[in-house]
XYZ file of C-alpha atoms in Angstrom:
717
model
C -18.611 -68.041 -90.830
C -16.151 -65.905 -92.533
C -15.549 -62.935 -94.644
C -12.079 -61.841 -95.613
C -10.719 -59.405 -92.976
C -13.224 -60.305 -90.320
C -14.244 -63.825 -90.214
C -13.671 -67.531 -90.243
C -10.250 -67.204 -91.599
C -8.232 -70.231 -92.595
C -5.991 -71.224 -89.679
C -2.298 -71.473 -90.475
C -1.672 -74.497 -92.695
C 0.667 -76.894 -90.958
C 2.051 -80.275 -91.895
C 3.662 -83.295 -90.357
C 5.061 -86.613 -91.318
C 7.130 -89.612 -90.317
C 8.525 -92.764 -91.687
C 7.338 -96.285 -91.075
C 7.507 -97.788 -87.615
C 3.989 -98.173 -86.316
C 3.204 -98.128 -82.606
C -0.078 -98.414 -80.726
C -1.314 -94.947 -79.694
C -0.425 -94.144 -76.112
C -3.956 -92.820 -75.647
C -5.342 -96.372 -75.941
C -4.241 -97.195 -72.429
C -6.479 -99.733 -70.704
C -7.090 -97.438 -67.769
C -8.179 -94.505 -69.922
C -10.611 -92.162 -68.148
C -14.306 -92.057 -68.992
C -15.327 -89.146 -71.249
C -17.922 -86.616 -70.097
C -21.522 -87.217 -71.116
C -23.628 -84.148 -71.850
C -27.282 -84.205 -70.882
C -29.814 -84.534 -73.701
C -32.781 -82.179 -73.575
C -35.282 -82.056 -76.429
C -35.419 -78.709 -78.199
C -37.180 -77.975 -81.468
C -35.459 -75.763 -84.028
C -38.120 -74.516 -86.427
C -37.738 -72.996 -89.878
C -40.282 -70.549 -91.362
C -41.261 -73.070 -94.035
C -42.354 -75.565 -91.377
C -39.344 -77.869 -91.111
C -38.552 -78.946 -87.534
C -35.369 -80.529 -86.138
C -34.610 -81.738 -82.637
C -31.406 -80.355 -81.104
C -30.860 -82.243 -77.865
C -27.748 -80.225 -77.000
C -29.139 -76.764 -77.729
C -28.958 -76.024 -74.000
C -25.171 -75.694 -74.297
C -25.673 -72.299 -75.911
C -25.247 -69.367 -73.542
C -24.661 -66.003 -75.190
C -23.381 -64.543 -71.901
C -20.994 -67.442 -71.210
C -22.235 -67.654 -67.602
C -24.348 -70.836 -67.317
C -22.684 -72.917 -64.541
C -23.846 -76.224 -66.028
C -22.495 -75.336 -69.464
C -19.174 -74.155 -68.015
C -18.949 -77.322 -65.935
C -19.324 -79.410 -69.098
C -16.600 -77.489 -70.934
C -14.301 -77.797 -67.930
C -15.034 -81.525 -67.709
C -14.072 -81.918 -71.374
C -10.847 -79.998 -70.724
C -10.077 -82.249 -67.745
C -10.738 -85.319 -69.892
C -8.435 -83.939 -72.592
C -5.766 -83.350 -69.953
C -6.030 -86.945 -68.770
C -6.074 -88.476 -72.256
C -3.157 -86.386 -73.489
C -1.020 -86.694 -70.355
C 1.010 -89.631 -71.757
C 1.955 -87.409 -74.712
C 3.438 -84.657 -72.544
C 7.071 -85.547 -73.410
C 6.308 -85.535 -77.150
C 4.368 -82.295 -76.830
C 7.281 -80.667 -75.002
C 9.769 -81.954 -77.564
C 7.696 -80.554 -80.426
C 7.274 -77.238 -78.640
C 11.020 -76.969 -78.010
C 11.771 -77.729 -81.655
C 9.294 -75.156 -82.920
C 10.411 -72.401 -80.566
C 14.015 -73.303 -81.384
C 13.332 -72.201 -84.967
C 12.477 -68.688 -83.811
C 15.153 -66.042 -83.583
C 13.756 -64.491 -80.464
C 15.336 -61.050 -80.804
C 14.122 -60.632 -84.376
C 12.758 -57.446 -85.985
C 10.830 -56.555 -89.111
C 12.169 -54.762 -92.178
C 11.787 -51.027 -91.418
C 9.652 -48.977 -93.781
C 9.774 -45.220 -94.303
C 6.699 -43.014 -94.027
C 6.305 -39.274 -93.438
C 9.810 -38.761 -92.113
C 10.066 -41.828 -89.868
C 11.314 -45.397 -90.129
C 8.721 -47.747 -88.580
C 9.332 -51.326 -87.469
C 8.426 -53.992 -84.927
C 10.854 -56.033 -82.894
C 10.815 -58.860 -80.379
C 12.960 -59.337 -77.307
C 14.260 -62.720 -76.191
C 11.759 -64.699 -74.152
C 8.911 -62.245 -74.598
C 5.567 -63.060 -76.186
C 4.586 -59.750 -77.763
C 5.962 -57.256 -80.228
C 7.370 -53.809 -79.564
C 6.340 -51.265 -82.190
C 8.814 -48.427 -82.627
C 10.095 -45.737 -84.969
C 13.193 -43.605 -85.606
C 13.176 -40.163 -87.151
C 14.929 -39.709 -90.486
C 17.460 -42.514 -90.117
C 17.758 -45.867 -88.385
C 20.655 -44.429 -86.382
C 18.347 -41.904 -84.689
C 17.072 -42.537 -81.132
C 14.292 -45.115 -80.854
C 10.787 -43.992 -79.965
C 8.674 -46.856 -78.607
C 5.080 -46.553 -79.742
C 3.634 -49.751 -78.245
C 5.341 -52.140 -75.837
C 2.766 -54.888 -76.002
C 4.590 -56.969 -73.402
C 3.956 -54.320 -70.775
C 0.430 -53.733 -72.048
C -0.406 -57.477 -71.864
C 1.028 -57.996 -68.398
C -1.481 -59.657 -66.064
C -3.982 -60.299 -68.862
C -5.124 -63.749 -70.006
C -5.565 -62.443 -73.542
C -4.289 -59.352 -75.312
C -4.244 -58.244 -78.923
C -3.614 -54.962 -80.700
C -5.760 -54.482 -83.774
C -5.136 -51.381 -85.878
C -2.850 -48.514 -84.904
C -2.322 -45.176 -86.599
C -0.051 -42.167 -86.058
C -1.642 -38.722 -86.412
C -0.741 -36.708 -89.538
C 1.590 -34.440 -87.550
C 3.337 -37.466 -86.045
C 2.667 -36.484 -82.434
C -0.111 -38.858 -81.338
C -0.806 -42.566 -81.560
C -4.223 -44.213 -81.653
C -4.542 -47.965 -81.285
C -7.266 -50.586 -80.783
C -6.966 -53.414 -78.245
C -8.957 -56.556 -77.489
C -8.825 -58.270 -74.084
C -10.779 -61.482 -74.721
C -10.505 -62.425 -78.404
C -14.048 -61.391 -79.304
C -12.778 -58.686 -81.696
C -14.688 -55.914 -79.978
C -11.930 -53.323 -79.773
C -11.396 -50.327 -77.506
C -9.564 -47.406 -79.121
C -7.062 -45.491 -76.996
C -4.909 -42.449 -77.779
C -1.630 -41.216 -76.315
C 0.895 -38.472 -76.794
C 3.977 -40.165 -78.239
C 6.622 -37.911 -76.715
C 5.338 -37.990 -73.130
C 3.451 -41.288 -73.179
C 0.469 -39.531 -71.613
C -2.853 -41.269 -72.236
C -5.104 -38.715 -73.911
C -8.223 -40.818 -74.460
C -9.536 -44.302 -73.671
C -13.226 -43.769 -74.268
C -14.035 -45.403 -77.609
C -15.422 -48.901 -77.003
C -17.247 -51.460 -79.144
C -15.342 -50.768 -82.357
C -14.058 -52.867 -85.249
C -10.503 -51.658 -84.597
C -10.450 -49.644 -87.826
C -8.884 -46.166 -87.236
C -8.455 -43.087 -89.467
C -7.073 -39.749 -88.275
C -8.524 -36.482 -89.477
C -6.237 -33.813 -90.910
C -6.817 -31.705 -87.774
C -4.833 -34.206 -85.634
C -7.610 -34.337 -83.052
C -10.446 -36.202 -84.768
C -10.631 -39.968 -85.148
C -12.906 -41.725 -87.609
C -13.925 -45.241 -86.571
C -16.411 -48.041 -87.217
C -18.805 -49.005 -84.437
C -19.995 -52.600 -84.051
C -23.416 -53.774 -82.979
C -22.873 -55.219 -79.480
C -24.970 -58.344 -80.160
C -24.448 -59.271 -83.802
C -20.975 -57.631 -83.995
C -21.919 -56.257 -87.409
C -20.148 -53.046 -88.406
C -23.109 -50.681 -88.390
C -21.979 -47.056 -87.987
C -19.115 -44.756 -88.904
C -18.526 -42.086 -86.286
C -16.044 -39.340 -85.516
C -14.569 -38.770 -82.074
C -12.742 -35.659 -80.906
C -9.864 -36.541 -78.588
C -10.649 -35.787 -74.958
C -14.432 -35.517 -75.343
C -17.028 -38.031 -74.077
C -17.890 -40.749 -76.574
C -21.560 -39.795 -76.088
C -20.754 -36.673 -78.104
C -19.336 -38.610 -81.060
C -20.819 -37.584 -84.389
C -22.636 -40.131 -86.529
C -21.303 -39.970 -90.083
C -22.850 -42.992 -91.799
C -25.174 -45.901 -90.997
C -25.261 -49.116 -92.997
C -28.808 -50.472 -92.944
C -28.222 -53.648 -94.955
C -27.086 -56.270 -92.458
C -25.523 -58.423 -95.159
C -22.669 -55.912 -95.605
C -19.393 -55.472 -93.736
C -17.902 -52.001 -93.417
C -14.484 -50.377 -93.155
C -12.898 -46.952 -93.424
C -9.551 -45.742 -94.731
C -7.582 -43.163 -96.695
C -6.701 -43.337 -100.343
C -3.122 -43.732 -101.553
C -2.977 -39.986 -102.170
C -4.185 -39.384 -98.578
C -6.499 -36.772 -100.049
C -9.726 -38.731 -99.465
C -11.320 -40.577 -96.566
C -13.469 -43.418 -97.856
C -16.101 -45.696 -96.349
C -16.266 -49.100 -97.971
C -19.042 -51.665 -97.551
C -19.080 -55.144 -98.995
C -21.084 -58.346 -98.989
C -20.218 -61.675 -100.527
C -21.341 -60.524 -103.987
C -21.359 -56.718 -104.072
C -19.632 -53.635 -102.715
C -19.919 -49.883 -102.555
C -17.579 -47.037 -101.664
C -18.149 -43.395 -100.757
C -15.470 -40.762 -100.235
C -14.981 -37.244 -98.903
C -12.002 -34.900 -99.095
C -9.817 -35.285 -96.008
C -8.858 -31.600 -95.931
C -12.493 -30.497 -95.710
C -14.682 -33.488 -94.754
C -18.297 -33.122 -95.716
C -20.773 -35.096 -97.717
C -19.569 -38.489 -98.904
C -19.848 -39.078 -102.646
C -20.639 -42.582 -103.854
C -18.029 -43.867 -106.293
C -20.676 -46.043 -107.939
C -23.993 -47.261 -106.517
C -24.082 -50.811 -105.219
C -25.514 -53.473 -107.477
C -25.848 -57.167 -106.846
C -23.025 -59.237 -108.341
C -20.852 -56.160 -108.897
C -17.785 -55.686 -106.682
C -15.264 -52.882 -106.859
C -12.510 -51.164 -104.895
C -11.444 -47.625 -105.761
C -8.178 -45.880 -104.894
C -6.988 -42.357 -105.699
C -3.539 -41.136 -106.673
C -1.966 -38.625 -109.066
C -5.264 -36.939 -109.889
C -7.217 -40.015 -110.955
C -9.236 -42.886 -109.567
C -8.127 -46.471 -110.184
C -10.839 -49.092 -109.745
C -10.495 -52.873 -109.530
C -13.846 -54.455 -110.409
C -15.634 -57.587 -111.574
C -18.165 -55.520 -113.524
C -18.588 -57.585 -116.712
C -15.317 -59.285 -115.718
C -15.580 -62.368 -113.456
C -11.801 -62.433 -112.845
C -11.728 -58.642 -112.370
C -10.214 -55.874 -114.465
C -8.738 -52.447 -113.713
C -10.504 -49.224 -114.688
C -9.638 -45.531 -114.300
C -11.782 -42.437 -113.811
C -11.110 -38.723 -113.699
C -10.802 -36.893 -110.364
C -14.330 -35.488 -110.583
C -15.962 -38.476 -112.310
C -17.483 -40.203 -109.292
C -21.078 -41.357 -109.110
C -21.431 -43.802 -112.002
C -19.622 -46.762 -113.545
C -20.314 -45.208 -116.930
C -17.442 -42.789 -116.201
C -14.922 -45.620 -115.882
C -12.424 -46.393 -118.637
C -10.741 -49.764 -119.014
C -7.017 -49.814 -118.215
C -6.267 -53.529 -117.712
C -8.775 -55.819 -119.457
C -10.301 -58.994 -118.112
C -8.508 -62.297 -118.736
C -10.096 -65.698 -118.374
C -6.912 -67.310 -117.050
C -5.685 -64.511 -114.754
C -7.437 -63.393 -111.578
C -6.654 -59.827 -110.425
C -6.524 -59.601 -106.619
C -5.458 -55.998 -106.058
C -3.280 -53.073 -107.090
C -0.798 -50.678 -105.448
C -0.310 -47.251 -107.057
C 3.055 -45.545 -107.558
C 4.436 -42.614 -109.521
C 4.158 -43.649 -113.169
C 3.292 -47.295 -112.608
C 1.255 -49.775 -110.607
C 2.019 -53.141 -109.015
C -0.735 -55.685 -109.637
C -1.326 -58.781 -107.520
C -2.538 -61.599 -109.762
C -3.261 -65.318 -109.709
C -2.366 -67.602 -112.570
C -2.468 -71.422 -112.480
C -3.364 -71.178 -108.813
C -0.229 -69.244 -107.803
C 0.157 -65.632 -106.705
C 2.442 -63.393 -108.733
C 3.165 -59.675 -109.127
C 3.067 -57.731 -112.366
C 4.606 -54.277 -112.725
C 2.617 -52.200 -115.221
C 3.902 -48.784 -116.280
C 1.529 -46.024 -117.321
C 2.919 -46.291 -120.849
C 1.858 -49.927 -121.102
C 5.145 -51.773 -120.530
C 4.830 -54.648 -118.068
C 7.059 -57.193 -116.360
C 6.530 -60.082 -113.964
C 8.452 -60.810 -110.791
C 9.668 -64.365 -111.330
C 10.053 -67.490 -109.183
C 12.081 -70.662 -109.662
C 9.969 -72.922 -107.435
C 6.923 -74.876 -108.643
C 4.738 -73.910 -105.645
C 5.170 -70.547 -103.962
C 3.392 -67.467 -102.647
C 4.263 -63.910 -103.657
C 2.617 -60.717 -102.450
C 3.184 -57.007 -102.045
C 4.885 -55.937 -98.830
C 4.603 -52.558 -97.079
C 5.036 -49.835 -99.696
C 4.176 -46.794 -97.618
C 5.450 -44.129 -100.014
C 4.403 -44.063 -103.698
C 7.178 -41.773 -104.986
C 9.840 -44.460 -105.461
C 11.005 -46.821 -108.230
C 11.477 -49.584 -105.622
C 8.646 -52.048 -104.993
C 8.797 -54.257 -101.926
C 7.323 -57.729 -102.008
C 7.419 -60.943 -100.014
C 8.144 -64.428 -101.266
C 7.702 -67.768 -99.530
C 7.103 -71.429 -100.260
C 6.562 -74.548 -98.194
C 10.368 -74.856 -98.007
C 11.431 -71.194 -98.167
C 11.062 -68.900 -95.137
C 9.323 -65.591 -95.774
C 11.702 -63.333 -97.665
C 11.341 -59.604 -98.300
C 12.729 -58.234 -101.561
C 12.606 -54.930 -103.348
C 12.878 -54.576 -107.098
C 13.702 -51.440 -109.077
C 11.109 -51.062 -111.825
C 13.466 -48.909 -113.899
C 16.632 -51.036 -113.822
C 15.325 -54.482 -112.836
C 17.780 -54.650 -109.934
C 16.572 -56.832 -107.060
C 17.697 -56.684 -103.436
C 16.980 -59.167 -100.669
C 16.180 -57.087 -97.610
C 15.567 -59.961 -95.233
C 14.782 -63.639 -94.993
C 13.113 -64.651 -91.755
C 15.820 -66.414 -89.753
C 15.021 -70.039 -88.924
C 17.803 -71.455 -86.733
C 18.746 -75.010 -87.666
C 16.656 -75.118 -90.841
C 18.273 -76.002 -94.175
C 15.883 -75.417 -97.105
C 17.994 -77.570 -99.420
C 16.857 -80.640 -97.468
C 13.227 -80.304 -98.543
C 11.365 -80.794 -101.815
C 8.189 -79.043 -102.941
C 5.832 -80.235 -105.653
C 2.722 -78.958 -107.404
C 0.464 -81.734 -108.719
C -2.973 -81.691 -110.364
C -5.682 -84.112 -109.278
C -8.718 -84.812 -111.490
C -12.071 -84.336 -109.761
C -14.400 -87.312 -109.629
C -16.716 -85.803 -112.238
C -13.817 -85.004 -114.559
C -14.740 -81.326 -114.864
C -11.703 -79.774 -113.145
C -8.152 -80.475 -112.024
C -7.445 -79.649 -108.377
C -4.043 -78.104 -107.634
C -2.177 -79.572 -104.663
C 0.981 -78.203 -103.036
C 3.203 -80.847 -101.427
C 6.381 -80.783 -99.325
C 8.520 -83.574 -97.894
C 12.087 -84.150 -96.774
C 14.685 -85.014 -99.407
C 15.117 -88.765 -99.707
C 11.427 -89.506 -99.274
C 10.226 -92.463 -101.358
C 6.733 -92.677 -102.809
C 6.255 -96.246 -101.660
C 2.866 -95.903 -99.997
C 4.185 -96.287 -96.453
C 4.355 -92.712 -95.129
C 1.943 -90.786 -92.966
C 0.236 -87.750 -94.500
C -1.335 -84.566 -93.202
C -3.698 -82.950 -95.696
C -4.892 -79.399 -95.051
C -7.547 -77.288 -96.778
C -10.022 -74.472 -96.230
C -12.203 -74.018 -99.305
C -14.659 -71.226 -98.465
C -15.297 -67.502 -98.939
C -12.939 -67.338 -101.901
C -10.077 -67.405 -99.373
C -7.082 -69.102 -100.958
C -4.764 -71.430 -99.033
C -1.403 -70.363 -100.419
C 1.720 -72.495 -99.895
C 3.850 -70.640 -97.369
C 6.531 -71.549 -94.865
C 5.608 -72.550 -91.310
C 8.069 -73.090 -88.476
C 5.988 -76.044 -87.345
C 6.342 -78.082 -90.520
C 10.023 -79.158 -90.298
C 9.389 -81.031 -87.033
C 6.859 -83.074 -88.920
C 8.661 -83.496 -92.212
C 11.821 -84.580 -90.378
C 9.799 -87.469 -88.977
C 9.041 -88.704 -92.484
C 5.551 -87.324 -93.005
C 4.211 -85.676 -96.142
C 2.312 -82.406 -95.934
C -0.150 -81.393 -98.643
C -2.402 -78.379 -99.167
C -5.450 -79.212 -101.276
C -6.522 -76.072 -103.165
C -10.137 -77.172 -103.380
C -13.099 -75.353 -104.872
C -14.600 -72.701 -102.642
C -11.254 -70.918 -102.470
C -10.170 -68.583 -105.234
C -6.834 -70.093 -106.258
C -8.024 -70.669 -109.818
C -10.112 -67.527 -110.211
C -13.680 -66.531 -109.490
C -15.167 -69.615 -111.118
C -13.227 -71.732 -108.607
C -14.969 -69.891 -105.776
C -18.396 -70.074 -107.375
C -17.880 -73.802 -107.920
C -17.658 -74.376 -104.150
C -20.406 -72.293 -102.568
C -24.202 -72.228 -102.281
C -25.658 -75.179 -104.239
C -22.148 -76.194 -105.342
C -20.773 -76.590 -101.806
C -20.553 -80.359 -102.052
C -17.666 -79.900 -104.518
C -15.515 -78.550 -101.681
C -15.845 -81.819 -99.791
C -15.543 -84.216 -102.721
C -12.473 -82.346 -104.003
C -10.772 -82.903 -100.645
C -11.599 -86.606 -100.655
C -10.492 -86.958 -104.287
C -7.104 -85.425 -103.407
C -6.704 -87.915 -100.557
C -7.483 -90.840 -102.856
C -5.001 -89.604 -105.474
C -2.171 -89.056 -102.989
C -2.644 -92.537 -101.543
C -2.933 -94.143 -104.991
C 0.272 -92.425 -106.106
C 2.371 -93.563 -103.160
C 2.556 -90.349 -101.126
C 0.907 -92.025 -98.121
C -0.343 -95.277 -96.666
C -4.104 -95.600 -96.888
C -4.320 -96.189 -93.131
C -2.040 -93.266 -92.122
C -3.872 -90.163 -93.336
C -4.669 -87.141 -91.155
C -6.845 -84.194 -92.171
C -6.819 -80.701 -90.712
C -8.958 -77.593 -91.098
C -10.243 -74.692 -89.066
C -13.321 -72.471 -88.976
C -15.086 -73.008 -92.319
C -12.301 -75.547 -92.835
C -13.686 -77.221 -89.719
C -16.986 -77.606 -91.561
C -14.918 -79.339 -94.237
C -13.462 -81.664 -91.601
C -16.914 -82.525 -90.269
C -18.268 -83.135 -93.760
C -15.465 -85.471 -94.900
C -15.618 -87.322 -91.566
C -19.291 -88.032 -92.284
C -18.847 -88.763 -95.981
C -15.663 -90.862 -95.931
C -14.597 -91.673 -92.348
C -12.743 -94.795 -93.452
C -10.227 -92.706 -95.424
C -8.931 -90.731 -92.424
C -7.253 -91.942 -89.263
C -7.093 -88.551 -87.572
C -9.115 -85.352 -87.858
C -7.887 -82.071 -86.371
C -10.751 -79.574 -86.361
C -10.193 -76.075 -85.007
C -13.050 -73.655 -84.181
C -15.253 -75.643 -86.579
C -18.389 -74.240 -88.186
C -20.389 -77.463 -87.898
C -23.979 -76.488 -87.050
C -24.673 -74.741 -90.339
C -28.454 -74.804 -90.487
C -29.213 -73.727 -86.913
C -26.695 -70.893 -87.058
C -27.872 -69.609 -90.420
C -31.480 -69.631 -89.188
C -30.565 -67.232 -86.362
C -29.775 -63.646 -87.460
C -28.904 -62.674 -83.865
C -25.723 -64.761 -84.032
C -22.721 -62.600 -85.059
C -22.040 -62.507 -88.799
C -24.963 -64.738 -89.829
C -26.702 -62.215 -92.085
C -23.448 -61.512 -93.924
C -23.254 -65.149 -94.965
C -26.441 -65.753 -96.933
C -24.639 -65.416 -100.266
C -21.979 -67.880 -99.122
C -24.121 -70.695 -97.727
C -27.666 -69.698 -98.618
C -30.568 -68.582 -96.458
C -32.196 -71.659 -94.883
C -35.449 -69.735 -94.437
C -35.866 -70.760 -98.080
C -36.584 -74.476 -98.228
C -34.303 -75.270 -101.173
C -31.316 -73.864 -99.317
C -32.455 -75.479 -96.066
C -32.578 -78.926 -97.634
C -29.223 -78.562 -99.374
C -27.408 -77.213 -96.288
C -28.958 -79.933 -94.144
C -27.594 -82.564 -96.542
C -23.991 -81.722 -95.591
C -24.258 -80.022 -92.171
C -21.732 -81.969 -90.034
C -23.797 -81.761 -86.839
C -26.991 -82.914 -88.524
C -25.368 -85.727 -90.506
C -23.683 -87.476 -87.568
C -24.828 -91.081 -87.352
C -24.109 -94.370 -85.621
C -20.885 -95.538 -87.275
C -17.119 -95.513 -86.795
C -15.324 -92.158 -86.941
C -11.618 -91.256 -87.011
C -9.708 -90.227 -83.897
C -10.579 -86.551 -83.529
C -9.213 -83.463 -81.823
C -11.637 -80.519 -81.685
C -10.580 -77.111 -80.394
C -12.460 -73.863 -79.746
C -12.383 -70.620 -77.776
C -15.094 -69.641 -75.327
C -15.108 -66.043 -76.591
C -15.027 -66.844 -80.295
C -17.129 -64.281 -82.164
C -16.831 -65.914 -85.584
C -17.831 -69.489 -84.751
C -19.608 -69.560 -81.396
C -18.186 -72.061 -78.917
C -21.470 -73.989 -78.670
C -21.182 -75.298 -82.231
C -18.134 -77.503 -81.558
C -19.431 -78.230 -78.024
C -22.709 -79.600 -79.359
C -20.910 -81.424 -82.156
C -18.592 -83.225 -79.754
C -21.458 -84.135 -77.418
C -23.494 -85.648 -80.264
C -20.454 -87.348 -81.817
C -19.678 -89.014 -78.476
C -23.244 -90.308 -78.270
C -23.412 -91.511 -81.898
C -20.026 -92.995 -82.770
C -19.594 -96.763 -82.549
C -15.799 -96.905 -82.357
C -13.235 -96.700 -79.561
C -11.160 -94.040 -81.300
C -10.027 -91.135 -79.159
C -12.115 -87.947 -79.189
C -10.814 -84.949 -77.258
C -12.303 -81.474 -77.030
C -10.198 -78.525 -75.897
C -11.814 -75.167 -75.041
C -9.594 -72.173 -74.423
C -11.576 -70.394 -71.730
C -9.809 -67.048 -72.196
C -9.587 -66.699 -75.978
C -11.577 -66.378 -79.189
C -11.348 -67.419 -82.834
C -7.567 -67.196 -83.184
C -6.636 -69.045 -79.994
C -4.264 -67.783 -77.348
C -2.446 -64.510 -77.833
C 1.327 -64.231 -77.831
C 3.862 -65.793 -80.176
C 4.888 -68.661 -77.833
C 1.577 -69.552 -76.200
C -0.028 -70.486 -79.501
C 2.829 -72.890 -80.262
C 1.992 -74.825 -77.098
C -1.533 -75.327 -78.456
C -0.189 -76.466 -81.819
C 2.319 -78.839 -80.193
C -0.503 -80.525 -78.290
C -2.550 -81.087 -81.433
C 0.386 -82.436 -83.395
C 1.493 -84.700 -80.573
C -2.012 -86.170 -80.648
C -1.799 -86.592 -84.400
C 1.667 -88.158 -84.431
C 0.644 -90.593 -81.722
C -2.537 -91.647 -83.511
C -0.681 -92.119 -86.814
C 1.948 -94.286 -85.168
C 4.736 -91.974 -86.218
C 8.040 -92.784 -84.538
C 9.241 -90.385 -81.921
C 12.241 -88.416 -83.072
C 15.511 -89.674 -81.658
C 16.857 -87.368 -79.024
């Protein structure tokens, strides 16, 4: 389950590929170990309308993660995975070394200036975590370390910093940390100069932090401990017991997420709530916090986001504008949409994603033809686009902390271009490259990117596909292919550079991202065309892209791998059920595969937020439709592709028992001898292991499995 910012986010898109040269998978050894067999225990899952399903593996669910029998099963699956993957250890190590070799280990970010300081993060050679630091006035000033995450993570199996914020006077730092990957953050505060810990009392938060103007009050969002829904906004005075925290706002509709922040002007503190189809925002003056004024009352199918700068409100909204438009309102004109005036009208072929406000102009993030671009729009009406020379790319606004500048920072990347930070002067048009992420040993001129359009099976749409391969590749139908997609929540899978991909492309594989319906690459209609009663389009689009790529020589029909994570794991389960003969390998990470059971249980984290994405199965029409594609429910006695399933025991977005049950049932149902391995990270959650190197070891294992199953030649040493 997934909402942008909080949920089943698309995992990083990654691709591989290798030339001909087919070899029997090492994992087919005659003395292969016997896989674990989970006990089957009848359990009825009932729906309010009377439908009943038997879930023989329901017993694998344990909300406390303590059941010895359940843990023994997960550990047995891990031991089986260890044994099955042991022959691939040399390939895994080689892939890991190649990937890590493309990282400049002592790298640092582009510094940005805010309130008198230059802020940046840097990495030290051999260390897993970032150091966050600042320098006063100039980059030649002494360094002040704000967070040394390496020291903070020492001795911990998992560590992650969520949000962090410096107090308005620059003297204190508040940050949120997570120690198990469940995204239940503890907020701590320290004095920057002395390093003294001033507070460590705020637990069970979303990680969202806002300082009050008094430099001693923190505004934060509290999560429900069971459902993890963001339920309350509270204020905490540094050094006081959390039991004395003041309740500011309670969200009673459990289909809404919640966040808190300051406007661009820093003059207002605003609480924002949003569901799949509507949103609402309320704000109070930061200098004298009091009653929060609603910008406009919530209404179903109306979304908006309001920001304040230069004495006016600027609102991005889909009100009578499916692809969104930009409105303005006077300083004191809150409370009703009738006070809004149109500034940038709706366009049927351009989707507006967001806006950043500056003195005399705004930078607008847009989508056109499935690609992200930036438009600079001056208050007088003149506009210009930031251009690209590649057919498939991703462009987005970078950190622009201060609005009083003619320079706009943005990032640019493609499947063959490492992330690059530029700034452009909106007055002169001058462009400067501030940094391109260093990738040792990588030559972008040796790779080719393409954007192709695949007709859907019903002929109603064309599906954009981003492709990359090594120069010299021939479309002769002999190569191996990895196809990635997500296709849910309106979350777009943009073509960006990954340090993993070259290891795969150099072996002759093709990597393709299918921008299927359910994402938002082609505007709001693209999202609507792949959710609720249109969800089947997400799966058929993916299969149609596979068929087209094979038919047009990008891959051999018997050398196709598919990969997806979270809601993309639901996609993997669905296509494996619908067209197993078209895929040789499936890589499914933290997969959302037990759709109906999860959506029938509002106690499971995030379920109630998802009714407008999947439907509410308490209503029979939705129940029947969801059941028709639910990967867990549609497993049957037939051959399935070789499959690698991964999860995290502490995952709060897709609970571990979904993939656990799925693997247990798949083992019992499938009629083939293809390899099925299930890897559970016992210390992590939805995003896998923490640390920049540890996660690459996980990826190397998955890709070694994939390369072996596809018969891709091992790279010459």
